[in-house]
Amino acid sequence: MLNQKQIIIEWEKAGLKQNGFMYQDISEMYELVEHNTTSSDEANKLLILAIRAAANNGGKSALAVENNLRKWINAGATTALEVGEYEKQAQQLQKPRSRYGQPLRNESSIEFFSDEQMSEQDKRLAADDGYDNPEQWKNDKWAEFLELRATRSQRSAETVNSGRTATGQRVLQRF
């Protein structure tokens, strides 16, 4: 038996459109579900689940609810537990979004380094650049970065005429 009061409450909570055909739509969907399930309780549960799923997916009309019901019935899910299993499998089968046909890489978590690890890295980088003192290496690199920042506009203006970017890369030319 259709638990119309509870279904109307769920319908209003979901923010679905309410019009003169709402009750007719609900009763038609209930008949569809009741015909495919074993009991009226399961039919009520499926209808409520379809309303909630439509609201979660951004649906605003009875068609969104009906599409959910038809999808589940066509998949053979006739109880609330089977619908839950079906949705879980559907979530697992979804491919991650991709950009231009290439799958996105999952980013690793941000690593926080200790002071000892940073000082070891400074020593290693200073040794690679030929410095014995990491502090002197830091000061020289910082001065170099400041100089590059100060002369950036001048270098950019010069490279427009030479066909190269500020970093010295060759600019692609159109034909």
PDB file of N, CA and C in Angstrom, residues 8-43:
ATOM      1  N   ILE A   8       5.282  12.140   0.170  1.00  0.00           N
ATOM      2  CA  ILE A   8       5.095  13.573  -0.055  1.00  0.00           C
ATOM      3  C   ILE A   8       6.080  14.373   0.795  1.00  0.00           C
ATOM      4  N   ILE A   9       6.301  13.933   2.031  1.00  0.00           N
ATOM      5  CA  ILE A   9       7.266  14.616   2.903  1.00  0.00           C
ATOM      6  C   ILE A   9       8.664  14.547   2.287  1.00  0.00           C
ATOM      7  N   GLU A  10       9.055  13.360   1.799  1.00  0.00           N
ATOM      8  CA  GLU A  10      10.367  13.209   1.155  1.00  0.00           C
ATOM      9  C   GLU A  10      10.448  14.066  -0.106  1.00  0.00           C
ATOM     10  N   TRP A  11       9.351  14.129  -0.849  1.00  0.00           N
ATOM     11  CA  TRP A  11       9.299  14.921  -2.082  1.00  0.00           C
ATOM     12  C   TRP A  11       9.550  16.403  -1.772  1.00  0.00           C
ATOM     13  N   GLU A  12       8.915  16.891  -0.712  1.00  0.00           N
ATOM     14  CA  GLU A  12       9.086  18.290  -0.327  1.00  0.00           C
ATOM     15  C   GLU A  12      10.490  18.548   0.203  1.00  0.00           C
ATOM     16  N   LYS A  13      11.040  17.611   0.985  1.00  0.00           N
ATOM     17  CA  LYS A  13      12.398  17.761   1.504  1.00  0.00           C
ATOM     18  C   LYS A  13      13.408  17.822   0.370  1.00  0.00           C
ATOM     19  N   ALA A  14      13.164  17.037  -0.686  1.00  0.00           N
ATOM     20  CA  ALA A  14      14.087  16.981  -1.812  1.00  0.00           C
ATOM     21  C   ALA A  14      14.015  18.231  -2.675  1.00  0.00           C
ATOM     22  N   GLY A  15      12.956  19.011  -2.507  1.00  0.00           N
ATOM     23  CA  GLY A  15      12.816  20.234  -3.291  1.00  0.00           C
ATOM     24  C   GLY A  15      12.390  19.979  -4.723  1.00  0.00           C
ATOM     25  N   LEU A  16      11.699  18.875  -4.960  1.00  0.00           N
ATOM     26  CA  LEU A  16      11.226  18.566  -6.305  1.00  0.00           C
ATOM     27  C   LEU A  16      10.007  19.414  -6.635  1.00  0.00           C
ATOM     28  N   LYS A  17       9.765  19.599  -7.929  1.00  0.00           N
ATOM     29  CA  LYS A  17       8.653  20.447  -8.366  1.00  0.00           C
ATOM     30  C   LYS A  17       7.321  19.865  -7.919  1.00  0.00           C
ATOM     31  N   GLN A  18       6.473  20.747  -7.431  1.00  0.00           N
ATOM     32  CA  GLN A  18       5.129  20.349  -7.021  1.00  0.00           C
ATOM     33  C   GLN A  18       4.140  21.004  -7.965  1.00  0.00           C
ATOM     34  N   ASN A  19       3.332  20.169  -8.603  1.00  0.00           N
ATOM     35  CA  ASN A  19       2.314  20.710  -9.507  1.00  0.00           C
ATOM     36  C   ASN A  19       1.066  19.827  -9.427  1.00  0.00           C
ATOM     37  N   GLY A  20       0.128  20.051 -10.284  1.00  0.00           N
ATOM     38  CA  GLY A  20      -1.124  19.305 -10.263  1.00  0.00           C
ATOM     39  C   GLY A  20      -0.975  17.844 -10.638  1.00  0.00           C
ATOM     40  N   PHE A  21       0.112  17.504 -11.304  1.00  0.00           N
ATOM     41  CA  PHE A  21       0.321  16.123 -11.740  1.00  0.00           C
ATOM     42  C   PHE A  21       1.200  15.331 -10.782  1.00  0.00           C
ATOM     43  N   MET A  22       1.637  15.941  -9.704  1.00  0.00           N
ATOM     44  CA  MET A  22       2.565  15.308  -8.789  1.00  0.00           C
ATOM     45  C   MET A  22       1.990  14.013  -8.207  1.00  0.00           C
ATOM     46  N   TYR A  23       0.762  14.048  -7.744  1.00  0.00           N
ATOM     47  CA  TYR A  23       0.160  12.859  -7.130  1.00  0.00           C
ATOM     48  C   TYR A  23      -0.016  11.744  -8.157  1.00  0.00           C
ATOM     49  N   GLN A  24      -0.382  12.121  -9.372  1.00  0.00           N
ATOM     50  CA  GLN A  24      -0.528  11.127 -10.437  1.00  0.00           C
ATOM     51  C   GLN A  24       0.835  10.518 -10.774  1.00  0.00           C
ATOM     52  N   ASP A  25       1.872  11.336 -10.837  1.00  0.00           N
ATOM     53  CA  ASP A  25       3.213  10.834 -11.115  1.00  0.00           C
ATOM     54  C   ASP A  25       3.677   9.876 -10.024  1.00  0.00           C
ATOM     55  N   ILE A  26       3.430  10.247  -8.786  1.00  0.00           N
ATOM     56  CA  ILE A  26       3.843   9.392  -7.662  1.00  0.00           C
ATOM     57  C   ILE A  26       3.121   8.054  -7.717  1.00  0.00           C
ATOM     58  N   SER A  27       1.816   8.076  -7.970  1.00  0.00           N
ATOM     59  CA  SER A  27       1.069   6.817  -8.002  1.00  0.00           C
ATOM     60  C   SER A  27       1.501   5.951  -9.195  1.00  0.00           C
ATOM     61  N   GLU A  28       1.819   6.554 -10.329  1.00  0.00           N
ATOM     62  CA  GLU A  28       2.302   5.778 -11.473  1.00  0.00           C
ATOM     63  C   GLU A  28       3.662   5.149 -11.182  1.00  0.00           C
ATOM     64  N   MET A  29       4.552   5.921 -10.552  1.00  0.00           N
ATOM     65  CA  MET A  29       5.863   5.371 -10.200  1.00  0.00           C
ATOM     66  C   MET A  29       5.723   4.265  -9.168  1.00  0.00           C
ATOM     67  N   TYR A  30       4.811   4.446  -8.226  1.00  0.00           N
ATOM     68  CA  TYR A  30       4.591   3.415  -7.218  1.00  0.00           C
ATOM     69  C   TYR A  30       4.090   2.129  -7.870  1.00  0.00           C
ATOM     70  N   GLU A  31       3.170   2.247  -8.826  1.00  0.00           N
ATOM     71  CA  GLU A  31       2.671   1.059  -9.524  1.00  0.00           C
ATOM     72  C   GLU A  31       3.786   0.363 -10.284  1.00  0.00           C
ATOM     73  N   LEU A  32       4.651   1.133 -10.907  1.00  0.00           N
ATOM     74  CA  LEU A  32       5.792   0.557 -11.629  1.00  0.00           C
ATOM     75  C   LEU A  32       6.686  -0.229 -10.679  1.00  0.00           C
ATOM     76  N   VAL A  33       6.988   0.364  -9.541  1.00  0.00           N
ATOM     77  CA  VAL A  33       7.876  -0.286  -8.586  1.00  0.00           C
ATOM     78  C   VAL A  33       7.192  -1.467  -7.914  1.00  0.00           C
ATOM     79  N   GLU A  34       5.932  -1.313  -7.553  1.00  0.00           N
ATOM     80  CA  GLU A  34       5.215  -2.389  -6.878  1.00  0.00           C
ATOM     81  C   GLU A  34       5.089  -3.619  -7.776  1.00  0.00           C
ATOM     82  N   HIS A  35       4.941  -3.370  -9.067  1.00  0.00           N
ATOM     83  CA  HIS A  35       4.833  -4.482 -10.020  1.00  0.00           C
ATOM     84  C   HIS A  35       6.126  -5.294 -10.086  1.00  0.00           C
ATOM     85  N   ASN A  36       7.266  -4.648  -9.806  1.00  0.00           N
ATOM     86  CA  ASN A  36       8.566  -5.308  -9.927  1.00  0.00           C
ATOM     87  C   ASN A  36       9.175  -5.755  -8.610  1.00  0.00           C
ATOM     88  N   THR A  37       8.582  -5.397  -7.483  1.00  0.00           N
ATOM     89  CA  THR A  37       9.122  -5.811  -6.187  1.00  0.00           C
ATOM     90  C   THR A  37       8.230  -6.870  -5.561  1.00  0.00           C
ATOM     91  N   THR A  38       8.714  -7.417  -4.450  1.00  0.00           N
ATOM     92  CA  THR A  38       7.987  -8.503  -3.792  1.00  0.00           C
ATOM     93  C   THR A  38       6.941  -8.009  -2.812  1.00  0.00           C
ATOM     94  N   SER A  39       7.129  -6.808  -2.252  1.00  0.00           N
ATOM     95  CA  SER A  39       6.177  -6.316  -1.255  1.00  0.00           C
ATOM     96  C   SER A  39       5.971  -4.807  -1.420  1.00  0.00           C
ATOM     97  N   SER A  40       4.913  -4.335  -0.811  1.00  0.00           N
ATOM     98  CA  SER A  40       4.615  -2.904  -0.883  1.00  0.00           C
ATOM     99  C   SER A  40       5.593  -2.091  -0.035  1.00  0.00           C
ATOM    100  N   ASP A  41       6.134  -2.711   1.033  1.00  0.00           N
ATOM    101  CA  ASP A  41       7.126  -2.013   1.848  1.00  0.00           C
ATOM    102  C   ASP A  41       8.386  -1.723   1.031  1.00  0.00           C
ATOM    103  N   GLU A  42       8.822  -2.730   0.250  1.00  0.00           N
ATOM    104  CA  GLU A  42       9.993  -2.532  -0.600  1.00  0.00           C
ATOM    105  C   GLU A  42       9.711  -1.489  -1.674  1.00  0.00           C
ATOM    106  N   ALA A  43       8.499  -1.458  -2.174  1.00  0.00           N
ATOM    107  CA  ALA A  43       8.137  -0.464  -3.178  1.00  0.00           C
ATOM    108  C   ALA A  43       8.217   0.942  -2.592  1.00  0.00           C
TER     109      ALA A  43
END
